[in-house]
């Protein structure tokens, strides 16, 4: 399969580390050419001018950089390979370079932005399904009212109707202002918003990483990845060739750098299902086991993987942090704790995707703990629910439209609640996770994950769920192979205008 990523950024250089190809010229006019080694599409929405030490080149390298010393179709291992080094890139240029430290960002209409990497003979399996967005509007820097704005609303509307896709978005770099410093569209409900962590110690969040909650009180950022002093590809327009040892790498910091690490992880999750690794953890490329996962399932798996972080480095001091707070959200992304990989880990993963529940209905999913599967390793029992929520209205103080509830119940009647709650329910977030510590998980006991449609604005609501732990279950019966149906249009919920949206307040998160 061809795994294509959408990247929206200032510019991208193909002439240096991670992308170099000299035997097949790239035509920068929106056309898709899958014979390219790395960059299969370049949409010059603003221009096709590269910039020295470019932001877009660096971000793309973190996702899918993989060098080719001879400039041909052959790749080889590099010192700074991307997270999903065999993926390909569809790039949309949204920035005008005007000199060192100077650039303007113009965001295209949503359809053009999100449909980059689609069409022109690509089948559904090969189209770009993951969008990496290291940009945003800073409420703090622009003196804007901190609210659910039209940018977030329009992105939520698109993703609610195209929930086979996932948009991974940078949280912003206003974290030194502390709470309610998120950027837009990072405050949207259906995106996956990424905060930045240190590389050492890895369990600390960087001081500049923006903090939640969102204007309506949702958990933000949602996930964290390393974003401090990240080494990746360096654009040098005047030079050509694969030259990692000759200044073709550079380091940058920001939630912009953390975001492509999560986007690359999302590509690996898609590959896991498309190439038949689920549920055994061993590759099986036969058509009978290939699964094209929805964007909501990929998001659920990444959130399910999040590991607890200790705190945040603020002004030379460490501030404590716990899961689901305004600093780390669901924690540090860790695919090794999310999906079974033969010979690498011992956990079991269960995926529930593209399932619909009616208003008031409950769906139950049972697992039976079997600790022998994990070879005696103590493993948490986890379940994460995600659903594509319809867009709220601009300025909404309560923005959740479809309210689903997740609980885990053991056979003794003990009920576990999501997102750190000890009582009540979560009626704010459209992502809910339950983690039961190993000491509370009993071997041989049955646990039931229940998804309840507590309050819907329509007849049915689709959802996805990821579970992990040491348990037995029946296999792939929860995967529905039908393509996600487009959600109906709702009166009063606007769609992004087809005209160009020029966001003067947008900035690249360097």
Short mmCIF file of C-alpha atoms in Angstrom, two decimals:
data_model
loop_
_atom_site.label_atom_id
_atom_site.label_comp_id
_atom_site.label_asym_id
_atom_site.label_seq_id
_atom_site.Cartn_x
_atom_site.Cartn_y
_atom_site.Cartn_z
CA UNK A 1 0.00 0.00 0.00
CA UNK A 2 0.98 3.64 -0.47
CA UNK A 3 0.58 5.57 2.78
CA UNK A 4 0.21 9.26 2.05
CA UNK A 5 0.27 12.07 4.61
CA UNK A 6 -1.17 15.57 4.18
CA UNK A 7 1.09 18.35 5.44
CA UNK A 8 0.02 22.00 5.47
CA UNK A 9 2.96 24.36 6.02
CA UNK A 10 5.12 27.15 4.60
CA UNK A 11 7.21 25.15 2.13
CA UNK A 12 9.03 21.89 1.53
CA UNK A 13 12.42 21.19 -0.03
CA UNK A 14 12.99 17.97 -1.97
CA UNK A 15 16.65 18.61 -2.61
CA UNK A 16 18.13 17.67 0.76
CA UNK A 17 18.06 15.16 3.62
CA UNK A 18 15.11 12.81 3.77
CA UNK A 19 13.46 13.67 0.42
CA UNK A 20 16.24 13.89 -2.18
CA UNK A 21 15.33 12.54 -5.61
CA UNK A 22 17.05 13.54 -8.83
CA UNK A 23 15.81 10.92 -11.29
CA UNK A 24 12.12 11.93 -11.39
CA UNK A 25 11.33 15.67 -11.50
CA UNK A 26 8.49 16.83 -9.24
CA UNK A 27 5.88 18.99 -10.95
CA UNK A 28 4.57 21.46 -8.37
CA UNK A 29 1.07 21.97 -9.77
CA UNK A 30 -1.23 19.87 -7.54
CA UNK A 31 -0.99 16.73 -9.68
CA UNK A 32 -0.42 13.43 -7.86
CA UNK A 33 2.50 11.26 -8.99
CA UNK A 34 2.75 8.05 -6.96
CA UNK A 35 5.99 7.08 -8.73
CA UNK A 36 7.80 9.70 -6.66
CA UNK A 37 9.94 8.27 -3.86
CA UNK A 38 8.70 10.70 -1.20
CA UNK A 39 6.71 13.75 -2.28
CA UNK A 40 3.81 12.57 -4.43
CA UNK A 41 2.02 15.92 -4.54
CA UNK A 42 2.95 19.57 -4.09
CA UNK A 43 0.03 21.99 -4.13
CA UNK A 44 1.44 25.55 -4.50
CA UNK A 45 -1.58 27.18 -2.91
CA UNK A 46 0.49 30.27 -2.02
CA UNK A 47 3.72 29.63 -3.93
CA UNK A 48 6.41 27.00 -4.46
CA UNK A 49 9.27 29.02 -3.01
CA UNK A 50 11.42 27.22 -0.49
CA UNK A 51 12.92 28.92 2.58
CA UNK A 52 16.26 28.29 4.30
CA UNK A 53 15.99 25.97 7.33
CA UNK A 54 12.30 25.69 6.53
CA UNK A 55 9.58 24.88 9.03
CA UNK A 56 7.69 22.62 6.61
CA UNK A 57 10.77 20.65 5.60
CA UNK A 58 11.62 20.02 9.25
CA UNK A 59 8.08 18.89 10.17
CA UNK A 60 7.78 16.62 7.13
CA UNK A 61 11.12 15.02 7.97
CA UNK A 62 9.86 14.03 11.40
CA UNK A 63 6.89 12.27 9.83
CA UNK A 64 8.41 10.49 6.87
CA UNK A 65 12.02 11.50 6.17
CA UNK A 66 14.14 8.73 4.66
CA UNK A 67 17.32 9.41 2.71
CA UNK A 68 18.39 8.30 -0.77
CA UNK A 69 22.14 8.82 -1.34
CA UNK A 70 21.94 8.29 -5.11
CA UNK A 71 18.86 10.45 -5.69
CA UNK A 72 16.96 7.49 -7.11
CA UNK A 73 13.99 5.48 -5.97
CA UNK A 74 16.02 3.54 -3.38
CA UNK A 75 15.94 4.61 0.26
CA UNK A 76 18.46 3.80 2.96
CA UNK A 77 18.66 4.25 6.70
CA UNK A 78 19.62 7.70 7.92
CA UNK A 79 20.62 9.14 11.26
CA UNK A 80 17.32 11.03 11.51
CA UNK A 81 14.68 8.87 9.82
CA UNK A 82 11.07 9.91 10.26
CA UNK A 83 8.61 8.10 12.51
CA UNK A 84 6.87 6.57 9.46
CA UNK A 85 9.87 6.59 7.15
CA UNK A 86 8.24 4.58 4.35
CA UNK A 87 5.21 6.87 4.10
CA UNK A 88 4.82 9.37 1.26
CA UNK A 89 3.86 13.02 1.48
CA UNK A 90 1.21 15.19 -0.14
CA UNK A 91 2.13 18.79 0.66
CA UNK A 92 0.07 21.97 0.41
CA UNK A 93 2.10 25.19 0.52
CA UNK A 94 0.27 27.83 2.57
CA UNK A 95 3.02 30.32 3.37
CA UNK A 96 4.80 33.20 1.68
CA UNK A 97 8.46 33.52 2.70
CA UNK A 98 9.62 37.11 3.11
CA UNK A 99 13.02 36.73 4.73
CA UNK A 100 14.53 35.34 7.94
CA UNK A 101 11.90 35.24 10.69
CA UNK A 102 9.25 36.58 8.33
CA UNK A 103 6.37 34.65 6.81
CA UNK A 104 2.64 34.93 6.25
CA UNK A 105 0.22 32.01 6.37
CA UNK A 106 -2.89 31.74 4.21
CA UNK A 107 -5.15 28.77 4.96
CA UNK A 108 -7.09 27.33 2.01
CA UNK A 109 -10.78 26.44 2.04
CA UNK A 110 -11.29 23.31 4.14
CA UNK A 111 -12.11 21.01 1.22
CA UNK A 112 -8.93 21.92 -0.63
CA UNK A 113 -6.89 21.71 2.55
CA UNK A 114 -8.19 18.32 3.66
CA UNK A 115 -8.52 16.74 0.21
CA UNK A 116 -4.83 17.16 -0.55
CA UNK A 117 -3.53 13.67 -1.29
CA UNK A 118 -6.90 12.46 -2.61
CA UNK A 119 -8.33 11.77 -6.05
CA UNK A 120 -6.58 11.42 -9.40
CA UNK A 121 -6.77 7.66 -9.56
CA UNK A 122 -5.96 6.91 -5.91
CA UNK A 123 -8.18 4.28 -4.35
CA UNK A 124 -9.65 4.67 -0.87
CA UNK A 125 -6.87 2.62 0.71
CA UNK A 126 -4.14 4.85 -0.71
CA UNK A 127 -5.64 8.29 -0.16
CA UNK A 128 -4.17 10.51 2.54
CA UNK A 129 -6.14 10.02 5.76
CA UNK A 130 -3.84 11.78 8.27
CA UNK A 131 -3.31 15.55 8.18
CA UNK A 132 -0.46 17.15 10.11
CA UNK A 133 -1.03 20.83 10.96
CA UNK A 134 1.78 22.69 12.75
CA UNK A 135 0.01 26.05 12.64
CA UNK A 136 -2.70 27.88 14.51
CA UNK A 137 -4.28 31.14 15.63
CA UNK A 138 -2.99 32.47 18.96
CA UNK A 139 -5.74 34.06 21.02
CA UNK A 140 -3.17 35.38 23.50
CA UNK A 141 -0.77 36.96 21.03
CA UNK A 142 -3.54 38.51 18.97
CA UNK A 143 -5.58 39.76 21.93
CA UNK A 144 -8.62 37.73 20.79
CA UNK A 145 -11.46 36.46 22.96
CA UNK A 146 -10.76 32.89 24.04
CA UNK A 147 -13.76 31.10 22.54
CA UNK A 148 -14.86 28.27 20.27
CA UNK A 149 -14.32 30.17 17.02
CA UNK A 150 -15.24 29.73 13.36
CA UNK A 151 -11.93 28.01 12.58
CA UNK A 152 -12.62 25.28 15.15
CA UNK A 153 -16.28 25.06 14.17
CA UNK A 154 -15.52 24.65 10.46
CA UNK A 155 -12.91 21.97 11.11
CA UNK A 156 -15.30 20.09 13.41
CA UNK A 157 -17.98 20.25 10.74
CA UNK A 158 -15.64 18.81 8.12
CA UNK A 159 -14.34 16.00 10.32
CA UNK A 160 -17.82 15.08 11.58
CA UNK A 161 -18.72 14.47 7.94
CA UNK A 162 -15.38 12.86 6.99
CA UNK A 163 -14.46 10.92 10.10
CA UNK A 164 -12.37 8.48 8.10
CA UNK A 165 -9.71 11.24 8.35
CA UNK A 166 -7.69 12.47 11.31
CA UNK A 167 -6.28 15.98 11.73
CA UNK A 168 -3.32 16.22 14.12
CA UNK A 169 -2.86 19.81 15.32
CA UNK A 170 -0.24 21.70 17.34
CA UNK A 171 -1.50 23.05 20.68
CA UNK A 172 0.54 26.25 20.46
CA UNK A 173 3.54 27.78 22.21
CA UNK A 174 1.82 30.14 24.65
CA UNK A 175 2.19 27.84 27.64
CA UNK A 176 4.25 30.31 29.64
CA UNK A 177 0.94 32.20 29.97
CA UNK A 178 -0.34 29.02 31.65
CA UNK A 179 -4.05 28.06 31.52
CA UNK A 180 -6.41 28.69 28.59
CA UNK A 181 -3.56 29.36 26.19
CA UNK A 182 -4.56 26.89 23.45
CA UNK A 183 -4.62 27.91 19.79
CA UNK A 184 -7.27 27.31 17.12
CA UNK A 185 -8.02 24.88 15.49
CA UNK A 186 -6.38 23.06 18.42
CA UNK A 187 -9.52 23.82 20.47
CA UNK A 188 -11.74 21.89 18.02
CA UNK A 189 -13.44 18.71 19.24
CA UNK A 190 -12.65 16.30 16.41
CA UNK A 191 -8.94 17.05 15.95
CA UNK A 192 -6.09 15.49 17.94
CA UNK A 193 -4.25 18.33 19.67
CA UNK A 194 -0.59 17.81 20.61
CA UNK A 195 1.48 19.32 23.40
CA UNK A 196 5.29 19.27 23.56
CA UNK A 197 7.42 17.30 25.99
CA UNK A 198 11.11 17.37 26.82
CA UNK A 199 13.40 14.74 25.34
CA UNK A 200 15.16 14.48 28.71
CA UNK A 201 13.57 13.89 31.11
CA UNK A 202 10.97 12.46 28.78
CA UNK A 203 8.15 12.59 31.34
CA UNK A 204 8.14 16.40 31.62
CA UNK A 205 6.18 18.88 29.48
CA UNK A 206 8.08 21.87 28.01
CA UNK A 207 7.29 25.25 29.57
CA UNK A 208 6.14 26.80 26.25
CA UNK A 209 3.58 24.07 25.52
CA UNK A 210 0.11 25.64 25.56
CA UNK A 211 -2.33 24.62 28.28
CA UNK A 212 -6.06 23.98 28.40
CA UNK A 213 -8.81 23.71 29.04
CA UNK A 214 -10.59 24.65 25.83
CA UNK A 215 -13.08 27.55 26.10
CA UNK A 216 -15.90 25.11 26.92
CA UNK A 217 -13.84 23.14 29.46
CA UNK A 218 -12.64 20.16 27.43
CA UNK A 219 -9.33 18.40 28.09
CA UNK A 220 -6.46 20.04 26.20
CA UNK A 221 -3.91 19.33 24.96
CA UNK A 222 -5.03 15.77 24.30
CA UNK A 223 -1.69 14.00 23.83
CA UNK A 224 2.01 14.89 24.22
CA UNK A 225 5.10 14.02 22.17
CA UNK A 226 8.73 15.21 22.32
CA UNK A 227 9.01 18.78 21.01
CA UNK A 228 12.25 20.21 22.40
CA UNK A 229 15.45 20.33 20.33
CA UNK A 230 14.15 17.92 17.71
CA UNK A 231 16.62 17.12 14.91
CA UNK A 232 15.17 16.75 11.42
CA UNK A 233 15.65 17.75 7.78
CA UNK A 234 17.03 21.21 6.98
CA UNK A 235 16.02 23.04 3.82
CA UNK A 236 18.89 24.67 1.92
CA UNK A 237 17.53 25.84 -1.45
CA UNK A 238 20.98 26.53 -2.91
CA UNK A 239 22.26 23.01 -2.29
CA UNK A 240 21.34 19.64 -3.75
CA UNK A 241 22.01 16.12 -2.54
CA UNK A 242 21.57 13.76 0.37
CA UNK A 243 24.00 15.13 2.91
CA UNK A 244 23.18 14.37 6.53
CA UNK A 245 26.84 14.78 7.44
CA UNK A 246 27.06 18.12 5.65
CA UNK A 247 24.64 20.40 7.46
CA UNK A 248 21.38 19.01 6.07
CA UNK A 249 19.92 18.50 9.55
CA UNK A 250 18.82 21.12 12.03
CA UNK A 251 17.14 21.26 15.44
CA UNK A 252 13.91 23.10 16.26
CA UNK A 253 11.59 23.27 19.26
CA UNK A 254 7.85 23.77 19.51
CA UNK A 255 4.54 21.99 19.51
CA UNK A 256 5.08 22.17 15.72
CA UNK A 257 7.82 19.58 16.20
CA UNK A 258 5.75 17.37 18.51
CA UNK A 259 2.78 17.30 16.12
CA UNK A 260 4.47 15.45 13.21
CA UNK A 261 5.76 12.83 15.67
CA UNK A 262 2.14 12.03 16.56
CA UNK A 263 1.08 12.25 12.91
CA UNK A 264 3.79 9.73 12.03
CA UNK A 265 2.52 7.50 14.82
CA UNK A 266 -0.97 7.76 13.30
CA UNK A 267 0.47 6.54 9.98
CA UNK A 268 1.94 3.50 11.75
CA UNK A 269 -1.43 2.73 13.34
CA UNK A 270 -3.06 2.81 9.89
CA UNK A 271 -0.35 0.54 8.52
CA UNK A 272 -0.92 -1.85 11.43
CA UNK A 273 -4.54 -2.41 10.41
CA UNK A 274 -4.07 -2.19 6.65
CA UNK A 275 -1.34 -4.84 6.62
CA UNK A 276 -3.13 -7.32 8.86
CA UNK A 277 -1.20 -6.97 12.11
CA UNK A 278 -4.50 -6.79 14.01
CA UNK A 279 -5.22 -8.60 16.26
CA UNK A 280 -2.29 -11.07 16.43
CA UNK A 281 0.55 -8.57 16.14
CA UNK A 282 2.05 -10.45 13.19
CA UNK A 283 1.79 -9.20 9.61
CA UNK A 284 -0.78 -10.88 7.35
CA UNK A 285 -1.37 -9.03 4.09
CA UNK A 286 -4.19 -11.25 2.86
CA UNK A 287 -7.30 -9.35 1.80
CA UNK A 288 -9.44 -11.11 4.42
CA UNK A 289 -7.73 -9.36 7.33
CA UNK A 290 -7.07 -5.93 5.83
CA UNK A 291 -8.93 -3.20 7.75
CA UNK A 292 -9.15 0.45 6.72
CA UNK A 293 -9.52 2.14 10.12
CA UNK A 294 -11.45 5.35 10.65
CA UNK A 295 -9.73 8.49 11.87
CA UNK A 296 -11.66 8.19 15.12
CA UNK A 297 -10.25 4.70 15.75
CA UNK A 298 -6.70 5.92 15.09
CA UNK A 299 -7.33 8.79 17.52
CA UNK A 300 -8.75 6.40 20.13
CA UNK A 301 -5.68 4.14 19.90
CA UNK A 302 -3.27 7.05 20.28
CA UNK A 303 -5.18 8.42 23.29
CA UNK A 304 -5.39 4.93 24.76
CA UNK A 305 -1.59 4.72 24.55
CA UNK A 306 -0.90 7.86 26.59
CA UNK A 307 1.45 7.39 29.54
CA UNK A 308 1.34 9.50 32.70
CA UNK A 309 3.82 12.38 32.88
CA UNK A 310 5.25 13.91 36.04
CA UNK A 311 4.83 17.60 35.38
CA UNK A 312 5.92 20.70 33.53
CA UNK A 313 9.16 22.68 33.71
CA UNK A 314 8.09 26.29 34.41
CA UNK A 315 10.65 29.02 35.12
CA UNK A 316 13.24 26.52 36.28
CA UNK A 317 10.78 24.83 38.65
CA UNK A 318 8.74 21.67 38.19
CA UNK A 319 4.95 21.96 38.38
CA UNK A 320 3.12 18.70 39.11
CA UNK A 321 0.77 17.26 36.51
CA UNK A 322 -1.64 14.33 36.42
CA UNK A 323 -3.51 12.68 33.53
CA UNK A 324 -6.52 14.59 32.14
CA UNK A 325 -5.32 17.95 33.46
CA UNK A 326 -4.59 21.10 31.46
CA UNK A 327 -0.90 20.26 30.97
CA UNK A 328 -0.62 16.69 29.66
CA UNK A 329 -4.17 15.61 28.77
CA UNK A 330 -4.08 11.86 28.12
CA UNK A 331 -0.29 11.78 28.50
CA UNK A 332 2.78 10.87 26.45
CA UNK A 333 2.07 8.90 23.27
CA UNK A 334 3.46 5.34 23.35
CA UNK A 335 2.47 2.89 20.63
CA UNK A 336 4.25 0.06 22.44
CA UNK A 337 1.53 0.37 25.07
CA UNK A 338 -1.33 0.48 22.57
CA UNK A 339 -1.01 -2.35 20.03
CA UNK A 340 0.30 -5.90 20.16
CA UNK A 341 3.47 -6.49 18.14
CA UNK A 342 4.74 -10.04 17.96
CA UNK A 343 8.07 -10.46 19.73
CA UNK A 344 8.07 -6.85 20.97
CA UNK A 345 5.42 -6.65 23.68
CA UNK A 346 2.85 -8.79 25.44
CA UNK A 347 -0.32 -6.71 25.50
CA UNK A 348 -3.57 -7.50 23.72
CA UNK A 349 -5.46 -4.81 21.81
CA UNK A 350 -9.14 -4.80 20.87
CA UNK A 351 -10.57 -2.38 18.31
CA UNK A 352 -14.20 -1.42 17.84
CA UNK A 353 -14.77 0.74 14.78
CA UNK A 354 -17.54 2.30 12.68
CA UNK A 355 -20.30 1.17 15.04
CA UNK A 356 -23.51 3.15 15.45
CA UNK A 357 -25.58 3.43 18.61
CA UNK A 358 -29.16 4.72 18.86
CA UNK A 359 -30.26 7.38 21.32
CA UNK A 360 -30.63 5.72 24.74
CA UNK A 361 -29.07 2.45 23.53
CA UNK A 362 -26.16 0.66 25.23
CA UNK A 363 -23.49 -1.42 23.49
CA UNK A 364 -21.47 -3.89 25.56
CA UNK A 365 -18.03 -5.40 24.90
CA UNK A 366 -16.70 -8.12 27.20
CA UNK A 367 -13.13 -9.21 27.86
CA UNK A 368 -11.85 -11.86 30.26
CA UNK A 369 -8.53 -11.15 31.95
CA UNK A 370 -5.84 -13.74 31.15
CA UNK A 371 -2.52 -12.71 32.64
CA UNK A 372 -0.66 -15.64 31.11
CA UNK A 373 -0.93 -13.84 27.75
CA UNK A 374 1.37 -11.14 29.15
CA UNK A 375 3.92 -13.63 30.51
CA UNK A 376 3.46 -12.45 34.08
CA UNK A 377 3.90 -8.76 33.22
CA UNK A 378 1.64 -6.43 35.21
CA UNK A 379 -0.45 -4.51 32.69
CA UNK A 380 -3.23 -1.96 33.06
CA UNK A 381 -6.67 -2.59 31.59
CA UNK A 382 -7.59 0.35 29.37
CA UNK A 383 -10.54 1.43 27.24
CA UNK A 384 -10.87 4.64 25.20
CA UNK A 385 -13.98 5.88 23.41
CA UNK A 386 -13.92 8.54 20.65
CA UNK A 387 -16.73 9.80 18.44
CA UNK A 388 -17.01 12.46 15.69
CA UNK A 389 -19.15 15.16 17.25
CA UNK A 390 -21.14 17.64 15.12
CA UNK A 391 -19.85 21.20 15.17
CA UNK A 392 -21.06 23.52 17.90
CA UNK A 393 -22.05 27.15 17.40
CA UNK A 394 -19.42 29.89 17.48
CA UNK A 395 -18.88 31.08 21.04
CA UNK A 396 -20.65 28.09 22.60
CA UNK A 397 -20.00 27.59 26.31
CA UNK A 398 -21.21 23.99 26.14
CA UNK A 399 -20.12 22.67 22.77
CA UNK A 400 -20.77 18.91 23.00
CA UNK A 401 -23.69 17.91 20.76
CA UNK A 402 -23.79 14.10 21.04
CA UNK A 403 -23.24 12.83 24.58
CA UNK A 404 -21.92 9.27 24.85
CA UNK A 405 -20.78 7.63 28.08
CA UNK A 406 -18.12 4.95 28.65
CA UNK A 407 -17.94 2.72 31.72
CA UNK A 408 -16.04 -0.44 32.66
CA UNK A 409 -17.79 -2.85 35.01
CA UNK A 410 -16.34 -6.00 36.54
CA UNK A 411 -18.38 -9.11 37.28
CA UNK A 412 -18.69 -8.05 40.94
CA UNK A 413 -20.51 -4.88 39.91
CA UNK A 414 -17.66 -2.43 40.48
CA UNK A 415 -18.00 0.45 38.00
CA UNK A 416 -15.02 2.44 36.71
CA UNK A 417 -15.54 5.94 35.27
CA UNK A 418 -13.63 7.85 32.55
CA UNK A 419 -11.19 10.76 32.54
CA UNK A 420 -10.25 10.52 36.21
CA UNK A 421 -13.81 10.87 37.54
CA UNK A 422 -14.79 9.16 40.77
CA UNK A 423 -18.49 10.03 40.51
CA UNK A 424 -20.96 11.42 38.02
CA UNK A 425 -20.37 11.44 34.25
CA UNK A 426 -18.42 13.31 31.59
CA UNK A 427 -20.77 15.48 29.52
CA UNK A 428 -18.05 17.74 28.13
CA UNK A 429 -15.54 15.67 26.13
CA UNK A 430 -16.02 13.50 23.04
CA UNK A 431 -13.05 11.37 24.10
CA UNK A 432 -13.25 9.26 27.26
CA UNK A 433 -10.64 6.88 28.70
CA UNK A 434 -10.68 4.46 31.62
CA UNK A 435 -7.49 3.01 33.12
CA UNK A 436 -7.61 0.28 35.76
CA UNK A 437 -4.30 -0.26 37.56
CA UNK A 438 -2.71 -3.75 37.42
CA UNK A 439 -3.28 -4.27 41.16
CA UNK A 440 -7.04 -3.92 40.61
CA UNK A 441 -7.19 -6.20 37.57
CA UNK A 442 -8.00 -9.76 38.66
CA UNK A 443 -6.97 -12.77 36.60
CA UNK A 444 -9.93 -14.69 35.18
CA UNK A 445 -12.42 -11.91 35.86
CA UNK A 446 -14.78 -10.58 33.21
CA UNK A 447 -14.91 -6.84 32.51
CA UNK A 448 -17.57 -5.20 30.38
CA UNK A 449 -17.02 -1.96 28.50
CA UNK A 450 -20.36 -0.21 28.00
CA UNK A 451 -20.98 2.58 25.51
CA UNK A 452 -24.25 4.41 26.14
CA UNK A 453 -25.86 7.06 23.95
CA UNK A 454 -26.97 9.33 26.78
CA UNK A 455 -28.27 12.20 24.67
CA UNK A 456 -28.21 12.53 20.87
CA UNK A 457 -29.48 15.21 18.51
CA UNK A 458 -30.23 12.59 15.85
CA UNK A 459 -31.26 8.95 15.68
CA UNK A 460 -27.79 7.38 15.77
CA UNK A 461 -24.18 8.29 16.56
CA UNK A 462 -21.08 6.49 15.26
CA UNK A 463 -18.14 5.76 17.55
CA UNK A 464 -14.83 3.95 17.83
CA UNK A 465 -13.22 2.32 20.87
CA UNK A 466 -9.78 0.93 21.68
CA UNK A 467 -8.99 -1.47 24.52
CA UNK A 468 -5.67 -2.85 25.74
CA UNK A 469 -4.49 -5.17 28.49
CA UNK A 470 -4.12 -8.90 29.13
CA UNK A 471 -7.39 -10.50 28.11
CA UNK A 472 -9.20 -12.89 25.80
CA UNK A 473 -11.81 -11.74 23.31
CA UNK A 474 -13.41 -13.10 20.16
CA UNK A 475 -11.23 -11.34 17.60
CA UNK A 476 -12.38 -9.06 14.82
CA UNK A 477 -16.14 -9.26 15.15
CA UNK A 478 -16.35 -5.60 16.19
CA UNK A 479 -14.84 -4.26 12.97
CA UNK A 480 -17.45 -3.16 10.46
CA UNK A 481 -16.04 -2.97 6.95
CA UNK A 482 -18.48 -0.42 5.57
CA UNK A 483 -17.14 3.01 4.68
CA UNK A 484 -18.12 5.69 7.24
CA UNK A 485 -21.38 7.26 6.16
CA UNK A 486 -21.42 11.02 5.77
CA UNK A 487 -23.24 12.69 8.63
CA UNK A 488 -26.31 14.73 7.64
CA UNK A 489 -26.11 18.50 7.37
CA UNK A 490 -27.54 20.40 10.31
CA UNK A 491 -29.43 23.66 10.05
CA UNK A 492 -27.51 26.48 11.71
CA UNK A 493 -24.11 24.78 11.45
CA UNK A 494 -22.03 26.50 8.81
CA UNK A 495 -19.67 24.94 6.30
CA UNK A 496 -16.33 26.60 5.47
CA UNK A 497 -16.83 29.13 2.68
CA UNK A 498 -15.27 28.25 -0.64
CA UNK A 499 -13.41 31.56 -0.76
CA UNK A 500 -9.83 31.71 0.52
CA UNK A 501 -9.56 32.24 4.26
CA UNK A 502 -6.66 34.59 4.91
CA UNK A 503 -5.76 34.23 8.56
CA UNK A 504 -3.67 37.22 9.48
CA UNK A 505 -3.57 36.03 13.08
CA UNK A 506 -2.17 32.61 12.16
CA UNK A 507 1.47 31.86 12.78
CA UNK A 508 3.82 28.93 12.49
CA UNK A 509 4.65 27.43 15.86
CA UNK A 510 8.42 27.66 15.90
#
